[in-house]
Amino acid sequence: TVGGYSISMLFYSFFRTLIGKEITIELKNDVLISGKLMSVDQFLNLKMDGIVVNEEKVPHLATVKSAFIRGSVIRYAILPRAEIDTELLQDATRKEAASA
């Protein structure tokens, strides 16, 4: 836990700050999905609109414009550098290290 919050709640709070921003998600099956983050829940499930999918892996998703992505299938989240609050993340990391 960090400051009374579990690590998953820290990520949930962080992803909430990215709602309305363009992000890219890499799934565990190597599919890349880029689009605007519309919502996130406590399980880190994401709702994205205006998505673009790497068509060579999944051509049948080329016409899909929105998606609900289950948190458990996400490998990486590629975020715009300008949108990341590094002070917040560093502070949370310090609190976690101090409580360990």
PDB file of C-alpha atoms in Angstrom:
ATOM      1  CA  THR A   1       0.000   0.000   0.000  1.00  0.00           C
ATOM      2  CA  VAL A   2       1.039   3.609  -0.585  1.00  0.00           C
ATOM      3  CA  GLY A   3      -0.349   6.254   1.734  1.00  0.00           C
ATOM      4  CA  GLY A   4      -3.255   3.980   2.621  1.00  0.00           C
ATOM      5  CA  TYR A   5      -3.958   3.121  -1.025  1.00  0.00           C
ATOM      6  CA  SER A   6      -3.148  -0.125  -2.739  1.00  0.00           C
ATOM      7  CA  ILE A   7      -0.868  -0.001  -5.775  1.00  0.00           C
ATOM      8  CA  SER A   8      -3.840  -0.712  -8.063  1.00  0.00           C
ATOM      9  CA  MET A   9      -5.638   2.340  -6.667  1.00  0.00           C
ATOM     10  CA  LEU A  10      -2.523   4.420  -7.384  1.00  0.00           C
ATOM     11  CA  PHE A  11      -2.624   3.295 -11.028  1.00  0.00           C
ATOM     12  CA  TYR A  12      -6.388   3.870 -11.138  1.00  0.00           C
ATOM     13  CA  SER A  13      -5.935   7.442  -9.894  1.00  0.00           C
ATOM     14  CA  PHE A  14      -3.098   7.989 -12.353  1.00  0.00           C
ATOM     15  CA  PHE A  15      -5.093   6.712 -15.342  1.00  0.00           C
ATOM     16  CA  ARG A  16      -8.047   8.899 -14.337  1.00  0.00           C
ATOM     17  CA  THR A  17      -5.816  11.932 -14.896  1.00  0.00           C
ATOM     18  CA  LEU A  18      -5.351  10.742 -18.507  1.00  0.00           C
ATOM     19  CA  ILE A  19      -9.054  10.666 -19.422  1.00  0.00           C
ATOM     20  CA  GLY A  20      -9.541  12.605 -22.650  1.00  0.00           C
ATOM     21  CA  LYS A  21      -5.897  12.128 -23.696  1.00  0.00           C
ATOM     22  CA  GLU A  22      -4.464  10.057 -26.550  1.00  0.00           C
ATOM     23  CA  ILE A  23      -2.722   6.878 -25.353  1.00  0.00           C
ATOM     24  CA  THR A  24      -1.486   3.633 -26.877  1.00  0.00           C
ATOM     25  CA  ILE A  25      -2.107   0.253 -25.291  1.00  0.00           C
ATOM     26  CA  GLU A  26      -0.121  -2.884 -26.100  1.00  0.00           C
ATOM     27  CA  LEU A  27      -2.075  -6.044 -25.413  1.00  0.00           C
ATOM     28  CA  LYS A  28      -0.576  -9.351 -24.323  1.00  0.00           C
ATOM     29  CA  ASN A  29      -1.222 -10.714 -27.843  1.00  0.00           C
ATOM     30  CA  ASP A  30       1.069  -7.962 -29.302  1.00  0.00           C
ATOM     31  CA  VAL A  31      -1.809  -5.876 -30.707  1.00  0.00           C
ATOM     32  CA  LEU A  32      -1.348  -2.091 -30.429  1.00  0.00           C
ATOM     33  CA  ILE A  33      -4.430   0.073 -29.919  1.00  0.00           C
ATOM     34  CA  SER A  34      -4.173   3.863 -30.008  1.00  0.00           C
ATOM     35  CA  GLY A  35      -6.989   6.248 -29.188  1.00  0.00           C
ATOM     36  CA  LYS A  36      -8.553   8.633 -26.713  1.00  0.00           C
ATOM     37  CA  LEU A  37      -9.038   7.291 -23.190  1.00  0.00           C
ATOM     38  CA  MET A  38     -12.681   7.814 -22.248  1.00  0.00           C
ATOM     39  CA  SER A  39     -12.931   6.011 -18.906  1.00  0.00           C
ATOM     40  CA  VAL A  40     -11.131   3.673 -16.534  1.00  0.00           C
ATOM     41  CA  ASP A  41     -12.449   1.601 -13.630  1.00  0.00           C
ATOM     42  CA  GLN A  42     -10.897   0.171 -10.467  1.00  0.00           C
ATOM     43  CA  PHE A  43      -9.938  -3.022 -12.358  1.00  0.00           C
ATOM     44  CA  LEU A  44      -8.021  -0.862 -14.879  1.00  0.00           C
ATOM     45  CA  ASN A  45     -10.472  -1.739 -17.643  1.00  0.00           C
ATOM     46  CA  LEU A  46     -10.305   0.981 -20.281  1.00  0.00           C
ATOM     47  CA  LYS A  47     -12.889   2.489 -22.639  1.00  0.00           C
ATOM     48  CA  MET A  48     -11.280   4.104 -25.682  1.00  0.00           C
ATOM     49  CA  ASP A  49     -12.760   6.022 -28.636  1.00  0.00           C
ATOM     50  CA  GLY A  50     -11.324   6.915 -32.031  1.00  0.00           C
ATOM     51  CA  ILE A  51      -9.104   3.866 -31.941  1.00  0.00           C
ATOM     52  CA  VAL A  52      -6.555   2.797 -34.503  1.00  0.00           C
ATOM     53  CA  VAL A  53      -5.377  -0.828 -34.458  1.00  0.00           C
ATOM     54  CA  ASN A  54      -2.242  -2.250 -36.092  1.00  0.00           C
ATOM     55  CA  GLU A  55      -4.028  -3.834 -39.027  1.00  0.00           C
ATOM     56  CA  GLU A  56      -1.428  -6.432 -39.994  1.00  0.00           C
ATOM     57  CA  LYS A  57      -2.170  -8.448 -36.840  1.00  0.00           C
ATOM     58  CA  VAL A  58      -5.950  -8.004 -36.690  1.00  0.00           C
ATOM     59  CA  PRO A  59      -7.356  -6.764 -40.015  1.00  0.00           C
ATOM     60  CA  HIS A  60     -10.934  -7.466 -38.884  1.00  0.00           C
ATOM     61  CA  LEU A  61     -10.625  -4.632 -36.319  1.00  0.00           C
ATOM     62  CA  ALA A  62      -9.682  -1.997 -38.916  1.00  0.00           C
ATOM     63  CA  THR A  63     -13.189  -0.487 -38.940  1.00  0.00           C
ATOM     64  CA  VAL A  64     -13.756  -0.521 -35.164  1.00  0.00           C
ATOM     65  CA  LYS A  65     -13.891   3.000 -33.728  1.00  0.00           C
ATOM     66  CA  SER A  66     -14.291   2.334 -29.980  1.00  0.00           C
ATOM     67  CA  ALA A  67     -13.250  -0.454 -27.642  1.00  0.00           C
ATOM     68  CA  PHE A  68     -13.555  -1.722 -24.102  1.00  0.00           C
ATOM     69  CA  ILE A  69     -10.235  -3.237 -23.057  1.00  0.00           C
ATOM     70  CA  ARG A  70     -10.096  -5.571 -20.084  1.00  0.00           C
ATOM     71  CA  GLY A  71      -7.297  -4.588 -17.721  1.00  0.00           C
ATOM     72  CA  SER A  72      -5.963  -8.137 -17.419  1.00  0.00           C
ATOM     73  CA  VAL A  73      -5.062  -8.273 -21.153  1.00  0.00           C
ATOM     74  CA  ILE A  74      -2.945  -5.100 -21.114  1.00  0.00           C
ATOM     75  CA  ARG A  75       0.822  -5.567 -21.301  1.00  0.00           C
ATOM     76  CA  TYR A  76       1.955  -1.918 -21.590  1.00  0.00           C
ATOM     77  CA  ALA A  77       0.463   1.536 -21.654  1.00  0.00           C
ATOM     78  CA  ILE A  78       2.408   3.965 -23.830  1.00  0.00           C
ATOM     79  CA  LEU A  79       1.651   7.445 -22.563  1.00  0.00           C
ATOM     80  CA  PRO A  80       2.423  10.910 -23.909  1.00  0.00           C
ATOM     81  CA  ARG A  81       5.448  12.243 -22.024  1.00  0.00           C
ATOM     82  CA  ALA A  82       3.850  15.675 -21.578  1.00  0.00           C
ATOM     83  CA  GLU A  83       0.877  14.150 -19.725  1.00  0.00           C
ATOM     84  CA  ILE A  84       2.886  12.280 -17.080  1.00  0.00           C
ATOM     85  CA  ASP A  85       3.179  13.988 -13.700  1.00  0.00           C
ATOM     86  CA  THR A  86       6.633  12.723 -12.741  1.00  0.00           C
ATOM     87  CA  GLU A  87       6.563  14.502  -9.379  1.00  0.00           C
ATOM     88  CA  LEU A  88       3.406  12.609  -8.406  1.00  0.00           C
ATOM     89  CA  LEU A  89       4.936   9.276  -9.402  1.00  0.00           C
ATOM     90  CA  GLN A  90       8.242   9.994  -7.650  1.00  0.00           C
ATOM     91  CA  ASP A  91       6.397  11.064  -4.504  1.00  0.00           C
ATOM     92  CA  ALA A  92       4.317   7.879  -4.519  1.00  0.00           C
ATOM     93  CA  THR A  93       7.454   5.786  -5.018  1.00  0.00           C
ATOM     94  CA  ARG A  94       9.178   7.498  -2.077  1.00  0.00           C
ATOM     95  CA  LYS A  95       6.153   6.876   0.141  1.00  0.00           C
ATOM     96  CA  GLU A  96       6.102   3.220  -0.852  1.00  0.00           C
ATOM     97  CA  ALA A  97       9.833   2.813  -0.143  1.00  0.00           C
ATOM     98  CA  ALA A  98       9.472   4.547   3.223  1.00  0.00           C
ATOM     99  CA  SER A  99       6.591   2.293   4.274  1.00  0.00           C
ATOM    100  CA  ALA A 100       8.433  -0.914   3.292  1.00  0.00           C
TER     101      ALA A 100
END
